Every structure is written in structure tokens, then in C-alpha cells.
Amino acid sequence: MDIAQPPPAAAEIIAARLRPGARSPFVLGIAGAQGSGKSTVARALAARFGCPVLSLDDLYLDGAARQRLAETVHPLLRTRGVPGTHDVAAGLAAIEALAHGPTLLPRFDKARDEPGSPEPVAGPAEMLILEGWCLGARPQVAAELAAPINDLERMHDADGRWRRWVNAQLAGPYQALWARIDQLVFLEAPGFEVVADWRIEQERAARGPMSDAEVRRFVQHYERLTRHMLRHGHGWADLTLRLDADRRPRD
């Protein structure tokens, strides 16, 4: 969960530009790199509109399922986060259930690295905020997958098997979830270089177990798709807020 504090203006800009449609619930998607302030903005908007929040992180597969992927597909899939490590069907089911009445929203316990207790939510809901680092992302073309882009890929995915599988997952089941988003907001980082610094701030604030060096290695799992989104996300989103290094909207 993002614990960074972007300026209140970010939530105000989004609130002013909402275009609720006829579907129920209206799903507002908030995408952005790790540490960009998605969760903070989502909480502010949820308080303003009195609606529930669902994070893509809450849809992570349990440890046993990710271990099976690690053993049968690629060892890097033991680490949660990339497309293919979420229960997309559970997210779609939760949205559908909110249209009809009370439901239980999935929640993930990152301390245990396992799903937590679902949260009861009143319904039917007119609006849901869905936030996640890769919301709305389209798959890369084959040529873009050919060469490793960082040490993690060079050392552990030299043949490209992991990144091709992740890309195929993004092209498949994830697009159905993205299609359920009625309005997508993209919090655009000024560049991938700041993402590790933002994530280190999170780790320190939460007194997490990872060292700065471990965080920098950890974010390499997400570097490929994050860079892809920084190149193209403004074209996929309905609203793009370009952030500076302090997470302030620049426009």
C-alpha cells in the first residue's frame, strides 16, 4: 500500500474531473508506479464520496499458488506483483457483487504474504475506487521483450521466459479487469529513477525489513512494465497527472 503523501490538489483535480457513467458501480481506476501516492489519493477520494476502495494488491494469489507458478513456469513468479500473480476473477466478482448488495472485498496481508480476512462492505455501491500500479497497461510487442533491461532480467531471465509469460497474462485475463474501469487516472512519475527512492521512503516509514539495496533489487521486478507505462500510459488513461519528484502535480 502506498503511504506517500501527495498534495491534496491531486485528489481535488480528480474529483473535479469525474465523469460517472450509467454502470453500477462506477469504477474509478487510479494507476501509478510504486510510491506515487495511489493509496493516499484513493483514501481521500473514498472519504469524499463515501465509497469502498479495492487495491490490485488485495488480489494477490496466496503463497502456495505462487509457489506452484514458480515451480511450473518460472522461479521469479514466487515474488508477488507482476501480472499473473493476482486473482483477476476475484476482482471482477467483487465488482459484480457490489452492483447488487453487500459483499466481502478481498484484502491481502503483506506482513504474512498471504490473503487476509475479507472486509464486509455495504452495498449496492454506486462507486468503487480500484487502485494498482499497472492498471490499464497494454501488453508489449514481441520485439520489446527481446533484450533484458536490468540485472534481474539478465541474471534470472536471460532467455525471456518470465517476461514473455507475464506479458501474455497482461494481454489475457487482465484486460477484462481493465475493461471494467469506467475512468482511469494515471499518476505519472517523472521517470523510473525516482521509483526506487519513493519505495525506499515507504520501506523506511513502515520500518520494513528490506535494506535500501534490497528495495532497489525488488523494484527491478516492476521496471519493465513501469517504463512501458511511463512511455504510453498517458494514451491509455482518461486523465494523467504528471508528478514531480515530490509527487506534486506539475500541470
GROMACS .gro file of C-alpha atoms in nm, residues 120-228:
model
  109
  120PRO     CA    1  -1.753  -0.657   0.469
  121VAL     CA    2  -1.874  -0.368   0.254
  122ALA     CA    3  -2.226  -0.228   0.235
  123GLY     CA    4  -2.397  -0.243  -0.098
  124PRO     CA    5  -2.515  -0.197  -0.355
  125ALA     CA    6  -2.241   0.062  -0.417
  126GLU     CA    7  -2.267   0.342  -0.669
  127MET     CA    8  -1.889   0.383  -0.691
  128LEU     CA    9  -1.571   0.184  -0.633
  129ILE     CA   10  -1.213   0.306  -0.642
  130LEU     CA   11  -0.972   0.050  -0.784
  131GLU     CA   12  -0.603   0.133  -0.746
  132GLY     CA   13  -0.295  -0.051  -0.866
  133TRP     CA   14   0.049   0.002  -1.011
  134CYS     CA   15  -0.020  -0.146  -1.356
  135LEU     CA   16  -0.390  -0.066  -1.404
  136GLY     CA   17  -0.475  -0.012  -1.767
  137ALA     CA   18  -0.142  -0.136  -1.903
  138ARG     CA   19  -0.141  -0.289  -2.250
  139PRO     CA   20   0.100  -0.572  -2.342
  140GLN     CA   21   0.434  -0.504  -2.505
  141VAL     CA   22   0.505  -0.611  -2.861
  142ALA     CA   23   0.736  -0.911  -2.905
  143ALA     CA   24   1.036  -0.704  -3.017
  144GLU     CA   25   1.030  -0.506  -2.692
  145LEU     CA   26   1.067  -0.828  -2.491
  146ALA     CA   27   1.383  -0.947  -2.665
  147ALA     CA   28   1.655  -0.785  -2.453
  148PRO     CA   29   1.683  -0.780  -2.072
  149ILE     CA   30   1.653  -0.429  -1.927
  150ASN     CA   31   1.818  -0.473  -1.585
  151ASP     CA   32   2.037  -0.704  -1.379
  152LEU     CA   33   1.741  -0.907  -1.254
  153GLU     CA   34   1.639  -1.000  -1.607
  154ARG     CA   35   1.997  -1.055  -1.723
  155MET     CA   36   2.074  -1.290  -1.432
  156HIS     CA   37   1.741  -1.468  -1.382
  157ASP     CA   38   1.551  -1.435  -1.710
  158ALA     CA   39   1.819  -1.438  -1.976
  159ASP     CA   40   1.601  -1.640  -2.214
  160GLY     CA   41   1.300  -1.411  -2.164
  161ARG     CA   42   1.065  -1.685  -2.047
  162TRP     CA   43   0.943  -1.493  -1.740
  163ARG     CA   44   0.880  -1.162  -1.916
  164ARG     CA   45   0.702  -1.330  -2.209
  165TRP     CA   46   0.472  -1.521  -1.973
  166VAL     CA   47   0.394  -1.206  -1.772
  167ASN     CA   48   0.322  -1.018  -2.094
  168ALA     CA   49   0.086  -1.295  -2.207
  169GLN     CA   50  -0.104  -1.272  -1.878
  170LEU     CA   51  -0.134  -0.897  -1.920
  171ALA     CA   52  -0.268  -0.947  -2.272
  172GLY     CA   53  -0.523  -1.203  -2.148
  173PRO     CA   54  -0.721  -1.201  -1.823
  174TYR     CA   55  -0.607  -0.857  -1.704
  175GLN     CA   56  -0.765  -0.680  -1.999
  176ALA     CA   57  -1.108  -0.798  -1.881
  177LEU     CA   58  -1.050  -0.626  -1.546
  178TRP     CA   59  -0.921  -0.310  -1.713
  179ALA     CA   60  -1.232  -0.307  -1.932
  180ARG     CA   61  -1.447  -0.278  -1.620
  181ILE     CA   62  -1.279   0.054  -1.530
  182ASP     CA   63  -1.505   0.344  -1.625
  183GLN     CA   64  -1.248   0.621  -1.581
  184LEU     CA   65  -0.872   0.572  -1.545
  185VAL     CA   66  -0.638   0.821  -1.380
  186PHE     CA   67  -0.262   0.781  -1.427
  187LEU     CA   68  -0.024   0.932  -1.170
  188GLU     CA   69   0.279   0.970  -1.396
  189ALA     CA   70   0.619   0.966  -1.224
  190PRO     CA   71   0.888   1.195  -1.370
  191GLY     CA   72   1.095   0.887  -1.454
  192PHE     CA   73   1.168   0.537  -1.334
  193GLU     CA   74   1.476   0.662  -1.148
  194VAL     CA   75   1.261   0.811  -0.870
  195VAL     CA   76   1.056   0.496  -0.815
  196ALA     CA   77   1.321   0.317  -0.608
  197ASP     CA   78   1.366   0.630  -0.394
  198TRP     CA   79   0.991   0.652  -0.336
  199ARG     CA   80   0.976   0.282  -0.248
  200ILE     CA   81   1.271   0.320  -0.009
  201GLU     CA   82   1.084   0.601   0.167
  202GLN     CA   83   0.788   0.366   0.209
  203GLU     CA   84   1.005   0.089   0.349
  204ARG     CA   85   1.171   0.319   0.600
  205ALA     CA   86   0.843   0.479   0.709
  206ALA     CA   87   0.689   0.135   0.763
  207ARG     CA   88   1.008   0.010   0.932
  208GLY     CA   89   1.010  -0.275   0.686
  209PRO     CA   90   1.273  -0.550   0.675
  210MET     CA   91   1.435  -0.461   0.342
  211SER     CA   92   1.758  -0.264   0.314
  212ASP     CA   93   1.788   0.012   0.054
  213ALA     CA   94   1.986  -0.223  -0.171
  214GLU     CA   95   1.717  -0.492  -0.136
  215VAL     CA   96   1.445  -0.243  -0.229
  216ARG     CA   97   1.638  -0.137  -0.539
  217ARG     CA   98   1.662  -0.501  -0.645
  218PHE     CA   99   1.296  -0.560  -0.559
  219VAL     CA  100   1.169  -0.281  -0.787
  220GLN     CA  101   1.353  -0.438  -1.079
  221HIS     CA  102   1.068  -0.690  -1.093
  222TYR     CA  103   0.842  -0.400  -1.198
  223GLU     CA  104   1.086  -0.190  -1.400
  224ARG     CA  105   0.993  -0.323  -1.744
  225LEU     CA  106   0.622  -0.262  -1.714
  226THR     CA  107   0.666   0.065  -1.523
  227ARG     CA  108   0.885   0.207  -1.801
  228HIS     CA  109   0.632   0.082  -2.056
   0.00000   0.00000   0.00000
